[in-house]
Amino acid sequence: MAQAIVNLALGQLLQKIEKRVRLVGDAKKQVKKLRSNLEAIQAVLLDAEERQVKDKAVRRWLDQLKDTSYDMEDVLDEWNTDIMKLQVEGDLKDAPAPKQKVPSLFLCPCFGIKQFVLHLEIAQRIKALNGKLDIIAEEKDRYNFKEMKCTETSERVRSTSLVDVAEIYGREFEKNSLVSKLLDERNEEQKDLHVISLVGMGGIGKTTLAQLAYNNDKVISHFDTRIWVCVSDPFNEFRVAKAIIEGLKCNTHNLVELESLLQCIHQSIKGKKFLLVLDDVWSEDYDNWKRFYHCLKNGSHGSKVLITTRKNTVASIMESVDPIIIKELSEKECWLLFSRLTFFDRPSNECEKLEKIGREIVAKCKGLPLAAKTIGSLLRFKRTKDEWQRILDSEIWKLEEIEKGIYSPLMLSYNDLPSMIRRCFSYCAIFPKDHDIDKDQLIKLWMAQGYLGLEKDTEMEIIGQEYFDHLASRSFFQEFRKDKDENIIRCKMHDIVHDFAQFLSKNEHFTMEIKGGKEELVLNTSNEKTRHLMLMPNQEATFPISICSLKSLRSLLIGRGGFKYLVPNDVLANLFGELTCLRALDISAGFGRENLITTIPKEIKKLLHLKYLNLSHQKVEKLPESICELYNLQTLDISSCAKLKELPQGMGKLMNLRHLLNLGTLSLSYMPKAIEKLTCLRTLTKFFENSCSSDGSKACSTLACLKDLKYLRGALVIMGLGNVTNVSEVKRTQILGNKKNLFYLTLSFDKDGEGERENDDDELLLKALQLHPNLEKLDVAYYRGSTFYSDWVMSLTGLRELILFSCRNCMHLSTLGKLPSLESLIIQDTSVKKLVTGIESDGAFSSSTSVILFPKLKVVEFWRFFECEEWDYGNTILPCLAFLSINYCGKLRALPDGLLQGAKNLQHLSIIQSYHLEERYRKRTGEDWQKISHVPNIKFTGAFM
């Protein structure tokens, strides 16, 4: 992890200081020396990090380096912050834009005395840091570190095809499934060469399962020849090719070129049905596989390649059509494996005494075979109950005791990661075990620590998503929760993986439980180097003031455990004054929690490094203007701060703000004018249009404030569209037309004050908004129009979901049928007596004269059509309709015949609290039952048909 920290400090030096400041004199000399020292140390860090595992002296040297690098990062960050402050507040005449070089901050005649003294102090601090680095650099030479490239990795123990079947527990389903796939001759999906993959985290049992199948009697007799090759990392084409030839019982002595080896393979397998196992594949380079693939195709039909890998991407690159995901063992199977090792040759009375503790230890293994085997082997030589209890109670299982088992596969996976992704993984040690990790929050926390880049124009969120996917594909995360679009939103870490993350971060990241009562939390010396801390409060616990002594903290997250957990208002001022190195602060409250924070002290401005601030669900009514001096702030979460009435007027100073999360701010009625200056914003969850605001001097009164926020992405809610008076201005400025990354939009035509708008006003305004064709989901609320303009509809080529809420006059919806990608249409709360969704016609439905509208529509839901009596569907076909739900439409007399006849793919029909329809279509007794009887799944109020 030291490598990532040094890389970050060096990157900050290069990107934020040297590129932006013209240095002279001693300042230039000190910065040059700092850079030279860092680059010299950086060159040997890979070797140092590998050696620290077994060399405590190297570990101490790396710890010193990390501490100094952290201090360096703080100094450079303060320097950069001061530059931003001069630019924002105009203290420096003609302050340049962020990417330009500023005049010398030293020896510049126009530079103010105050600023000169401040920067002179920072220069002196850099000089002091150079003194520390000189000592560290001198010590470096004592260890004779090698300069290593990032591609070098530690040597792995080679696997073999041999396995003791008696030691295997569980995996019957996976074994049978794998053997079945190996024996399957149909091979319909992959005509040339059938590739099967076993994918799972390190230590889960992939190799063991492959060995079982490889040595299965049916498999042995099925193939003409079998070859086992441990590929490992790095991928050595020459060695792999030789191993395959040796497996084919051929001589390789005279073959020295890769091409000759591949030709030999090509000829040797001709006409043979072979099984090739490639164990422990890491390489994601398709070219490596392609060379082997072409020569292996020469085998006969039915040949198979079986790979084991920790990476889903490897399975995909190798064109595996049959991935088998390896899950954890059951607790029973895990216990059998564990007990066989630990109780071997042990007296029965001793086994009985240790069984209870043993089962608790097995529960901690969470089904990981490697963990059970490793700990079982360890405890086999520990005879006393106290020794077992110590292992059970150990929060971080010591490397010296089990490094050769439980952490080795994880360490190999970890060492395969790029340095910045390693640091992202280690950061996850801040969470408690079994914590439900919010992916988006995690990415924002990584961003706050500088792990995802330093320049504000960098798409750090996309980089963070890539890093998360990288870790997920290597099984560092599990138990994924996804949204309906199959995007991961939450995940967990296996306990063993979590312990490994804590081992890597030592005392830098950890979770601390706070118990109720008056007893003050006591911190020990091991806590002094803590950089990232998550507090987990119990009921009626109080914020421990002793936390303020951890002055090196960069993250402080407070879990949402106890409903009565208390952070007194007077504590915050002290916290803000002491923990000035914080990059991330989460003091949000869980839903329903008591003792909420009501005031944010002005001392918050002292957190000048702060990039992530979460105040969600708190009871604050006003944010102090001093919060606008947090020039580095990237994320401000005030979601569900229901009492918050206004935002600070100086928000335009927050030049690096990327995420303003403000959904659920029920008392907030306008946005400050300065919002238009926040051109880095990626997320703005809610915007208020308030032309009629009584705070006209403060409020952002027109939609034009959104024009320059071109980076907005994700979801946006726009409230108060009923207040818009100048539609021509909206059309001219094309406010939403440049928001290509905005995929989910809510447009609310609610209105403040008295007076009703005309229907035509809303129709013209909606047309003038000119939404981007990339928009996928649209909610329209309180719209007074009766229809939607055809050319506006035709522009929404990517729209998949449309919800109309309380659009009480919407009657003519035929134009919506032109939406080419629409899959879901939900309409709620309308007052019309007749709804028209098709092309009106005088005669009965005829498929020969019908018109196809809504070409991809699969889901239609109507809710609370209290006045609607007729649904005019016209001579129209909905070719893809699969789900139709009618709810609380008491006056609706019938479903259109054309709909029921033309929707050939209708699978689900639900009619709830709609009396006339339920009577008309009731099974057997309803007059039109036969018109819906072909639908497979029918539900009426309280019953399935």
mmCIF file of C-alpha atoms in Angstrom, residues 45-339:
data_model
loop_
_atom_site.group_PDB
_atom_site.id
_atom_site.type_symbol
_atom_site.label_atom_id
_atom_site.label_comp_id
_atom_site.label_asym_id
_atom_site.label_seq_id
_atom_site.Cartn_x
_atom_site.Cartn_y
_atom_site.Cartn_z
ATOM 1 C CA LEU A 45 8.684 -0.120 -3.583
ATOM 2 C CA LEU A 46 7.455 -3.273 -5.315
ATOM 3 C CA ASP A 47 10.385 -5.241 -3.945
ATOM 4 C CA ALA A 48 10.008 -3.642 -0.517
ATOM 5 C CA GLU A 49 6.313 -4.476 -0.278
ATOM 6 C CA GLU A 50 6.971 -8.115 -1.134
ATOM 7 C CA ARG A 51 9.783 -8.368 1.411
ATOM 8 C CA GLN A 52 7.848 -6.721 4.221
ATOM 9 C CA VAL A 53 5.703 -9.868 4.601
ATOM 10 C CA LYS A 54 8.581 -11.657 6.302
ATOM 11 C CA ASP A 55 11.005 -8.844 7.170
ATOM 12 C CA LYS A 56 9.866 -6.676 10.074
ATOM 13 C CA ALA A 57 12.664 -4.153 9.507
ATOM 14 C CA VAL A 58 11.434 -3.536 5.973
ATOM 15 C CA ARG A 59 7.897 -3.252 7.323
ATOM 16 C CA ARG A 60 9.008 -0.541 9.785
ATOM 17 C CA TRP A 61 10.827 1.291 6.975
ATOM 18 C CA LEU A 62 7.654 1.244 4.859
ATOM 19 C CA ASP A 63 5.610 2.500 7.815
ATOM 20 C CA GLN A 64 7.962 5.464 8.197
ATOM 21 C CA LEU A 65 7.693 6.147 4.486
ATOM 22 C CA LYS A 66 3.882 6.011 4.615
ATOM 23 C CA ASP A 67 3.740 8.426 7.552
ATOM 24 C CA THR A 68 6.010 10.896 5.795
ATOM 25 C CA SER A 69 4.066 10.522 2.545
ATOM 26 C CA TYR A 70 0.819 11.274 4.368
ATOM 27 C CA ASP A 71 2.384 14.424 5.860
ATOM 28 C CA MET A 72 3.645 15.401 2.442
ATOM 29 C CA GLU A 73 0.209 14.937 0.954
ATOM 30 C CA ASP A 74 -1.263 17.229 3.627
ATOM 31 C CA VAL A 75 1.287 19.969 2.937
ATOM 32 C CA LEU A 76 0.802 19.818 -0.826
ATOM 33 C CA ASP A 77 -2.976 19.775 -0.373
ATOM 34 C CA GLU A 78 -2.829 22.881 1.813
ATOM 35 C CA TRP A 79 -0.677 24.602 -0.760
ATOM 36 C CA ASN A 80 -3.091 23.745 -3.542
ATOM 37 C CA THR A 81 -6.047 24.840 -1.406
ATOM 38 C CA ASP A 82 -4.451 28.226 -0.849
ATOM 39 C CA ILE A 83 -4.010 28.645 -4.602
ATOM 40 C CA MET A 84 -7.713 27.850 -5.102
ATOM 41 C CA LYS A 85 -8.688 30.298 -2.383
ATOM 42 C CA LEU A 86 -6.785 33.089 -4.126
ATOM 43 C CA GLN A 87 -8.506 32.254 -7.394
ATOM 44 C CA VAL A 88 -12.002 32.063 -5.902
ATOM 45 C CA GLU A 89 -11.855 35.057 -3.594
ATOM 46 C CA GLY A 90 -9.852 37.262 -5.936
ATOM 47 C CA ASP A 91 -7.084 38.064 -3.453
ATOM 48 C CA LEU A 92 -4.640 37.728 -6.298
ATOM 49 C CA LYS A 93 -5.237 40.242 -9.032
ATOM 50 C CA ASP A 94 -6.243 38.616 -12.316
ATOM 51 C CA ALA A 95 -6.185 35.150 -10.719
ATOM 52 C CA PRO A 96 -5.746 32.569 -13.460
ATOM 53 C CA ALA A 97 -7.947 29.621 -14.259
ATOM 54 C CA PRO A 98 -7.028 26.384 -12.468
ATOM 55 C CA LYS A 99 -5.096 24.886 -15.378
ATOM 56 C CA GLN A 100 -2.920 27.970 -15.947
ATOM 57 C CA LYS A 101 0.294 28.735 -14.173
ATOM 58 C CA VAL A 102 -0.075 31.365 -11.479
ATOM 59 C CA PRO A 103 2.566 34.024 -10.916
ATOM 60 C CA SER A 104 5.305 33.061 -8.506
ATOM 61 C CA LEU A 105 3.997 32.531 -5.024
ATOM 62 C CA PHE A 106 7.431 33.526 -3.775
ATOM 63 C CA LEU A 107 9.269 36.770 -4.419
ATOM 64 C CA CYS A 108 6.368 38.212 -6.415
ATOM 65 C CA PRO A 109 5.990 41.992 -5.782
ATOM 66 C CA CYS A 110 2.198 41.913 -6.239
ATOM 67 C CA PHE A 111 1.839 39.104 -3.724
ATOM 68 C CA GLY A 112 0.276 40.125 -0.404
ATOM 69 C CA ILE A 113 2.322 39.929 2.792
ATOM 70 C CA LYS A 114 -0.144 37.532 4.405
ATOM 71 C CA GLN A 115 -0.009 35.163 1.480
ATOM 72 C CA PHE A 116 3.767 35.449 1.234
ATOM 73 C CA VAL A 117 4.215 34.469 4.886
ATOM 74 C CA LEU A 118 1.776 31.563 4.505
ATOM 75 C CA HIS A 119 3.535 30.113 1.477
ATOM 76 C CA LEU A 120 6.949 30.689 3.012
ATOM 77 C CA GLU A 121 5.788 28.541 5.918
ATOM 78 C CA ILE A 122 4.658 25.797 3.534
ATOM 79 C CA ALA A 123 8.041 25.948 1.774
ATOM 80 C CA GLN A 124 9.739 25.462 5.136
ATOM 81 C CA ARG A 125 7.491 22.476 5.856
ATOM 82 C CA ILE A 126 8.505 20.922 2.536
ATOM 83 C CA LYS A 127 12.124 21.430 3.537
ATOM 84 C CA ALA A 128 11.452 19.604 6.800
ATOM 85 C CA LEU A 129 9.800 16.756 4.898
ATOM 86 C CA ASN A 130 12.839 16.538 2.647
ATOM 87 C CA GLY A 131 14.948 16.062 5.752
ATOM 88 C CA LYS A 132 12.824 13.058 6.750
ATOM 89 C CA LEU A 133 12.904 11.675 3.228
ATOM 90 C CA ASP A 134 16.702 11.987 3.135
ATOM 91 C CA ILE A 135 16.939 9.665 6.126
ATOM 92 C CA ILE A 136 14.421 7.225 4.597
ATOM 93 C CA ALA A 137 16.300 7.274 1.282
ATOM 94 C CA GLU A 138 19.593 6.545 3.051
ATOM 95 C CA GLU A 139 18.030 3.602 4.912
ATOM 96 C CA LYS A 140 16.685 2.329 1.601
ATOM 97 C CA ASP A 141 20.207 1.614 0.414
ATOM 98 C CA ARG A 142 20.891 -0.663 3.393
ATOM 99 C CA TYR A 143 18.251 -3.157 2.271
ATOM 100 C CA ASN A 144 19.617 -3.564 -1.267
ATOM 101 C CA PHE A 145 16.151 -3.374 -2.794
ATOM 102 C CA LYS A 146 15.780 -4.334 -6.412
ATOM 103 C CA GLU A 147 14.166 -2.007 -8.899
ATOM 104 C CA MET A 148 11.172 -3.986 -10.120
ATOM 105 C CA LYS A 149 8.640 -3.360 -12.845
ATOM 106 C CA CYS A 150 4.960 -3.673 -12.075
ATOM 107 C CA THR A 151 4.677 -6.797 -14.216
ATOM 108 C CA GLU A 152 6.859 -8.819 -11.841
ATOM 109 C CA THR A 153 4.985 -11.029 -9.390
ATOM 110 C CA SER A 154 5.927 -13.553 -6.739
ATOM 111 C CA GLU A 155 6.433 -17.181 -7.722
ATOM 112 C CA ARG A 156 3.448 -19.449 -7.168
ATOM 113 C CA VAL A 157 3.347 -23.028 -6.001
ATOM 114 C CA ARG A 158 2.423 -25.077 -9.075
ATOM 115 C CA SER A 159 -0.737 -27.157 -8.831
ATOM 116 C CA THR A 160 -0.929 -30.771 -10.039
ATOM 117 C CA SER A 161 -3.763 -33.013 -11.163
ATOM 118 C CA LEU A 162 -3.331 -35.294 -8.120
ATOM 119 C CA VAL A 163 -5.909 -35.124 -5.321
ATOM 120 C CA ASP A 164 -6.892 -37.229 -2.307
ATOM 121 C CA VAL A 165 -10.628 -37.809 -2.841
ATOM 122 C CA ALA A 166 -10.976 -38.795 0.841
ATOM 123 C CA GLU A 167 -10.145 -35.178 1.821
ATOM 124 C CA ILE A 168 -12.958 -33.664 -0.251
ATOM 125 C CA TYR A 169 -16.205 -32.624 1.403
ATOM 126 C CA GLY A 170 -19.269 -31.311 -0.373
ATOM 127 C CA ARG A 171 -19.195 -30.084 -3.979
ATOM 128 C CA GLU A 172 -21.327 -33.017 -5.161
ATOM 129 C CA PHE A 173 -23.621 -30.774 -7.215
ATOM 130 C CA GLU A 174 -20.756 -28.822 -8.759
ATOM 131 C CA LYS A 175 -18.765 -32.017 -9.406
ATOM 132 C CA ASN A 176 -21.710 -33.732 -11.118
ATOM 133 C CA SER A 177 -22.459 -30.617 -13.152
ATOM 134 C CA LEU A 178 -18.846 -30.302 -14.271
ATOM 135 C CA VAL A 179 -18.507 -33.990 -15.171
ATOM 136 C CA SER A 180 -21.777 -33.783 -17.112
ATOM 137 C CA LYS A 181 -20.470 -30.827 -19.128
ATOM 138 C CA LEU A 182 -17.205 -32.619 -19.833
ATOM 139 C CA LEU A 183 -19.028 -35.710 -21.108
ATOM 140 C CA ASP A 184 -21.586 -33.734 -23.139
ATOM 141 C CA GLU A 185 -21.080 -34.324 -26.859
ATOM 142 C CA ARG A 186 -23.763 -31.985 -28.175
ATOM 143 C CA ASN A 187 -21.652 -28.844 -27.975
ATOM 144 C CA GLU A 188 -24.285 -26.862 -29.850
ATOM 145 C CA GLU A 189 -23.274 -23.399 -28.665
ATOM 146 C CA GLN A 190 -19.559 -23.642 -29.415
ATOM 147 C CA LYS A 191 -18.884 -25.567 -32.624
ATOM 148 C CA ASP A 192 -15.087 -25.473 -32.677
ATOM 149 C CA LEU A 193 -13.676 -25.893 -29.175
ATOM 150 C CA HIS A 194 -15.758 -26.153 -26.018
ATOM 151 C CA VAL A 195 -14.295 -24.067 -23.159
ATOM 152 C CA ILE A 196 -15.662 -24.617 -19.629
ATOM 153 C CA SER A 197 -14.650 -22.371 -16.716
ATOM 154 C CA LEU A 198 -14.612 -22.589 -12.931
ATOM 155 C CA VAL A 199 -14.744 -19.060 -11.492
ATOM 156 C CA GLY A 200 -14.417 -18.049 -7.849
ATOM 157 C CA MET A 201 -12.311 -16.326 -5.221
ATOM 158 C CA GLY A 202 -8.946 -17.646 -4.067
ATOM 159 C CA GLY A 203 -9.212 -20.591 -1.720
ATOM 160 C CA ILE A 204 -12.769 -21.509 -2.672
ATOM 161 C CA GLY A 205 -11.845 -24.879 -4.159
ATOM 162 C CA LYS A 206 -11.661 -24.388 -7.936
ATOM 163 C CA THR A 207 -8.494 -26.414 -8.410
ATOM 164 C CA THR A 208 -9.755 -29.190 -6.140
ATOM 165 C CA LEU A 209 -12.975 -29.443 -8.112
ATOM 166 C CA ALA A 210 -11.047 -29.530 -11.394
ATOM 167 C CA GLN A 211 -8.863 -32.304 -9.962
ATOM 168 C CA LEU A 212 -11.938 -34.308 -8.970
ATOM 169 C CA ALA A 213 -13.390 -34.106 -12.452
ATOM 170 C CA TYR A 214 -10.026 -34.749 -14.117
ATOM 171 C CA ASN A 215 -9.645 -38.007 -12.172
ATOM 172 C CA ASN A 216 -13.247 -39.154 -12.560
ATOM 173 C CA ASP A 217 -13.410 -42.671 -14.068
ATOM 174 C CA LYS A 218 -15.996 -41.695 -16.681
ATOM 175 C CA VAL A 219 -13.937 -38.688 -17.717
ATOM 176 C CA ILE A 220 -10.776 -40.787 -17.981
ATOM 177 C CA SER A 221 -12.472 -43.300 -20.278
ATOM 178 C CA HIS A 222 -14.248 -40.626 -22.319
ATOM 179 C CA PHE A 223 -11.135 -38.817 -23.582
ATOM 180 C CA ASP A 224 -8.258 -40.172 -25.630
ATOM 181 C CA THR A 225 -5.817 -38.022 -23.703
ATOM 182 C CA ARG A 226 -5.848 -35.650 -20.752
ATOM 183 C CA ILE A 227 -3.411 -32.790 -20.079
ATOM 184 C CA TRP A 228 -3.060 -30.723 -16.900
ATOM 185 C CA VAL A 229 -1.205 -27.393 -17.039
ATOM 186 C CA CYS A 230 -0.852 -24.909 -14.201
ATOM 187 C CA VAL A 231 -0.734 -21.593 -16.069
ATOM 188 C CA SER A 232 -0.378 -19.159 -13.154
ATOM 189 C CA ASP A 233 0.952 -15.626 -13.518
ATOM 190 C CA PRO A 234 2.730 -14.209 -15.439
ATOM 191 C CA PHE A 235 1.497 -16.074 -18.515
ATOM 192 C CA ASN A 236 4.531 -17.749 -20.085
ATOM 193 C CA GLU A 237 3.527 -18.947 -23.559
ATOM 194 C CA PHE A 238 6.676 -21.006 -24.057
ATOM 195 C CA ARG A 239 6.339 -22.838 -20.729
ATOM 196 C CA VAL A 240 2.609 -23.514 -21.245
ATOM 197 C CA ALA A 241 3.224 -24.869 -24.751
ATOM 198 C CA LYS A 242 5.983 -27.178 -23.510
ATOM 199 C CA ALA A 243 3.749 -28.400 -20.659
ATOM 200 C CA ILE A 244 0.978 -29.293 -23.142
ATOM 201 C CA ILE A 245 3.425 -31.208 -25.359
ATOM 202 C CA GLU A 246 4.819 -33.072 -22.353
ATOM 203 C CA GLY A 247 1.243 -33.932 -21.361
ATOM 204 C CA LEU A 248 0.825 -35.386 -24.846
ATOM 205 C CA LYS A 249 3.897 -37.589 -24.178
ATOM 206 C CA CYS A 250 5.906 -35.928 -26.905
ATOM 207 C CA ASN A 251 9.553 -34.859 -26.895
ATOM 208 C CA THR A 252 10.350 -31.129 -26.755
ATOM 209 C CA HIS A 253 14.162 -31.243 -26.645
ATOM 210 C CA ASN A 254 14.668 -30.050 -30.199
ATOM 211 C CA LEU A 255 11.953 -27.383 -30.099
ATOM 212 C CA VAL A 256 13.223 -23.932 -29.161
ATOM 213 C CA GLU A 257 10.758 -21.579 -30.874
ATOM 214 C CA LEU A 258 7.163 -20.945 -29.818
ATOM 215 C CA GLU A 259 5.945 -21.502 -33.379
ATOM 216 C CA SER A 260 7.600 -24.939 -33.434
ATOM 217 C CA LEU A 261 5.951 -25.851 -30.144
ATOM 218 C CA LEU A 262 2.525 -24.781 -31.381
ATOM 219 C CA GLN A 263 2.970 -26.767 -34.605
ATOM 220 C CA CYS A 264 3.885 -29.797 -32.536
ATOM 221 C CA ILE A 265 0.697 -29.409 -30.480
ATOM 222 C CA HIS A 266 -1.345 -28.986 -33.666
ATOM 223 C CA GLN A 267 -0.002 -32.242 -35.124
ATOM 224 C CA SER A 268 -0.015 -34.237 -31.876
ATOM 225 C CA ILE A 269 -3.727 -33.727 -31.104
ATOM 226 C CA LYS A 270 -4.941 -34.359 -34.637
ATOM 227 C CA GLY A 271 -7.787 -36.833 -34.506
ATOM 228 C CA LYS A 272 -7.665 -37.082 -30.705
ATOM 229 C CA LYS A 273 -10.454 -36.220 -28.302
ATOM 230 C CA PHE A 274 -8.590 -34.459 -25.524
ATOM 231 C CA LEU A 275 -9.264 -32.753 -22.195
ATOM 232 C CA LEU A 276 -6.947 -29.837 -21.430
ATOM 233 C CA VAL A 277 -7.087 -28.301 -17.948
ATOM 234 C CA LEU A 278 -5.559 -24.815 -17.687
ATOM 235 C CA ASP A 279 -5.408 -24.164 -13.960
ATOM 236 C CA ASP A 280 -5.024 -20.709 -12.366
ATOM 237 C CA VAL A 281 -5.379 -18.518 -15.453
ATOM 238 C CA TRP A 282 -4.851 -14.792 -14.873
ATOM 239 C CA SER A 283 -3.909 -13.241 -18.193
ATOM 240 C CA GLU A 284 -6.580 -11.064 -19.805
ATOM 241 C CA ASP A 285 -4.616 -10.739 -23.058
ATOM 242 C CA TYR A 286 -6.689 -12.383 -25.785
ATOM 243 C CA ASP A 287 -3.632 -12.730 -28.012
ATOM 244 C CA ASN A 288 -2.074 -15.121 -25.489
ATOM 245 C CA TRP A 289 -5.070 -17.454 -25.768
ATOM 246 C CA LYS A 290 -5.661 -16.997 -29.498
ATOM 247 C CA ARG A 291 -2.384 -18.701 -30.485
ATOM 248 C CA PHE A 292 -3.249 -21.809 -28.486
ATOM 249 C CA TYR A 293 -6.899 -21.777 -29.534
ATOM 250 C CA HIS A 294 -6.066 -22.095 -33.238
ATOM 251 C CA CYS A 295 -3.766 -25.094 -32.811
ATOM 252 C CA LEU A 296 -6.085 -26.819 -30.272
ATOM 253 C CA LYS A 297 -8.966 -26.709 -32.777
ATOM 254 C CA ASN A 298 -7.241 -29.576 -34.585
ATOM 255 C CA GLY A 299 -8.511 -32.057 -31.982
ATOM 256 C CA SER A 300 -11.542 -34.197 -32.736
ATOM 257 C CA HIS A 301 -15.146 -33.313 -31.941
ATOM 258 C CA GLY A 302 -15.914 -33.504 -28.225
ATOM 259 C CA SER A 303 -12.562 -32.133 -27.060
ATOM 260 C CA LYS A 304 -12.812 -29.827 -24.038
ATOM 261 C CA VAL A 305 -10.746 -27.125 -22.360
ATOM 262 C CA LEU A 306 -11.374 -26.567 -18.650
ATOM 263 C CA ILE A 307 -9.988 -23.400 -17.032
ATOM 264 C CA THR A 308 -9.946 -22.236 -13.421
ATOM 265 C CA THR A 309 -9.726 -18.523 -12.739
ATOM 266 C CA ARG A 310 -10.572 -15.852 -10.240
ATOM 267 C CA LYS A 311 -11.535 -13.443 -12.973
ATOM 268 C CA ASN A 312 -14.853 -13.404 -14.822
ATOM 269 C CA THR A 313 -13.114 -11.402 -17.532
ATOM 270 C CA VAL A 314 -10.689 -14.279 -18.201
ATOM 271 C CA ALA A 315 -13.585 -16.696 -18.713
ATOM 272 C CA SER A 316 -15.177 -14.227 -21.112
ATOM 273 C CA ILE A 317 -11.972 -13.594 -23.073
ATOM 274 C CA MET A 318 -11.397 -17.333 -23.454
ATOM 275 C CA GLU A 319 -14.941 -17.606 -24.842
ATOM 276 C CA SER A 320 -16.234 -19.909 -22.149
ATOM 277 C CA VAL A 321 -19.924 -20.652 -22.664
ATOM 278 C CA ASP A 322 -20.249 -22.773 -19.553
ATOM 279 C CA PRO A 323 -18.968 -20.829 -16.508
ATOM 280 C CA ILE A 324 -19.531 -22.579 -13.188
ATOM 281 C CA ILE A 325 -19.472 -20.119 -10.268
ATOM 282 C CA ILE A 326 -18.011 -21.799 -7.180
ATOM 283 C CA LYS A 327 -19.823 -20.862 -3.961
ATOM 284 C CA GLU A 328 -18.945 -21.447 -0.293
ATOM 285 C CA LEU A 329 -19.292 -24.818 1.440
ATOM 286 C CA SER A 330 -22.196 -25.417 3.813
ATOM 287 C CA GLU A 331 -21.337 -25.169 7.509
ATOM 288 C CA LYS A 332 -21.791 -28.954 7.821
ATOM 289 C CA GLU A 333 -19.346 -29.653 5.005
ATOM 290 C CA CYS A 334 -16.931 -27.091 6.371
ATOM 291 C CA TRP A 335 -17.073 -28.756 9.815
ATOM 292 C CA LEU A 336 -16.315 -32.181 8.338
ATOM 293 C CA LEU A 337 -13.230 -30.824 6.611
ATOM 294 C CA PHE A 338 -12.112 -28.901 9.699
ATOM 295 C CA SER A 339 -12.697 -31.697 12.206
#
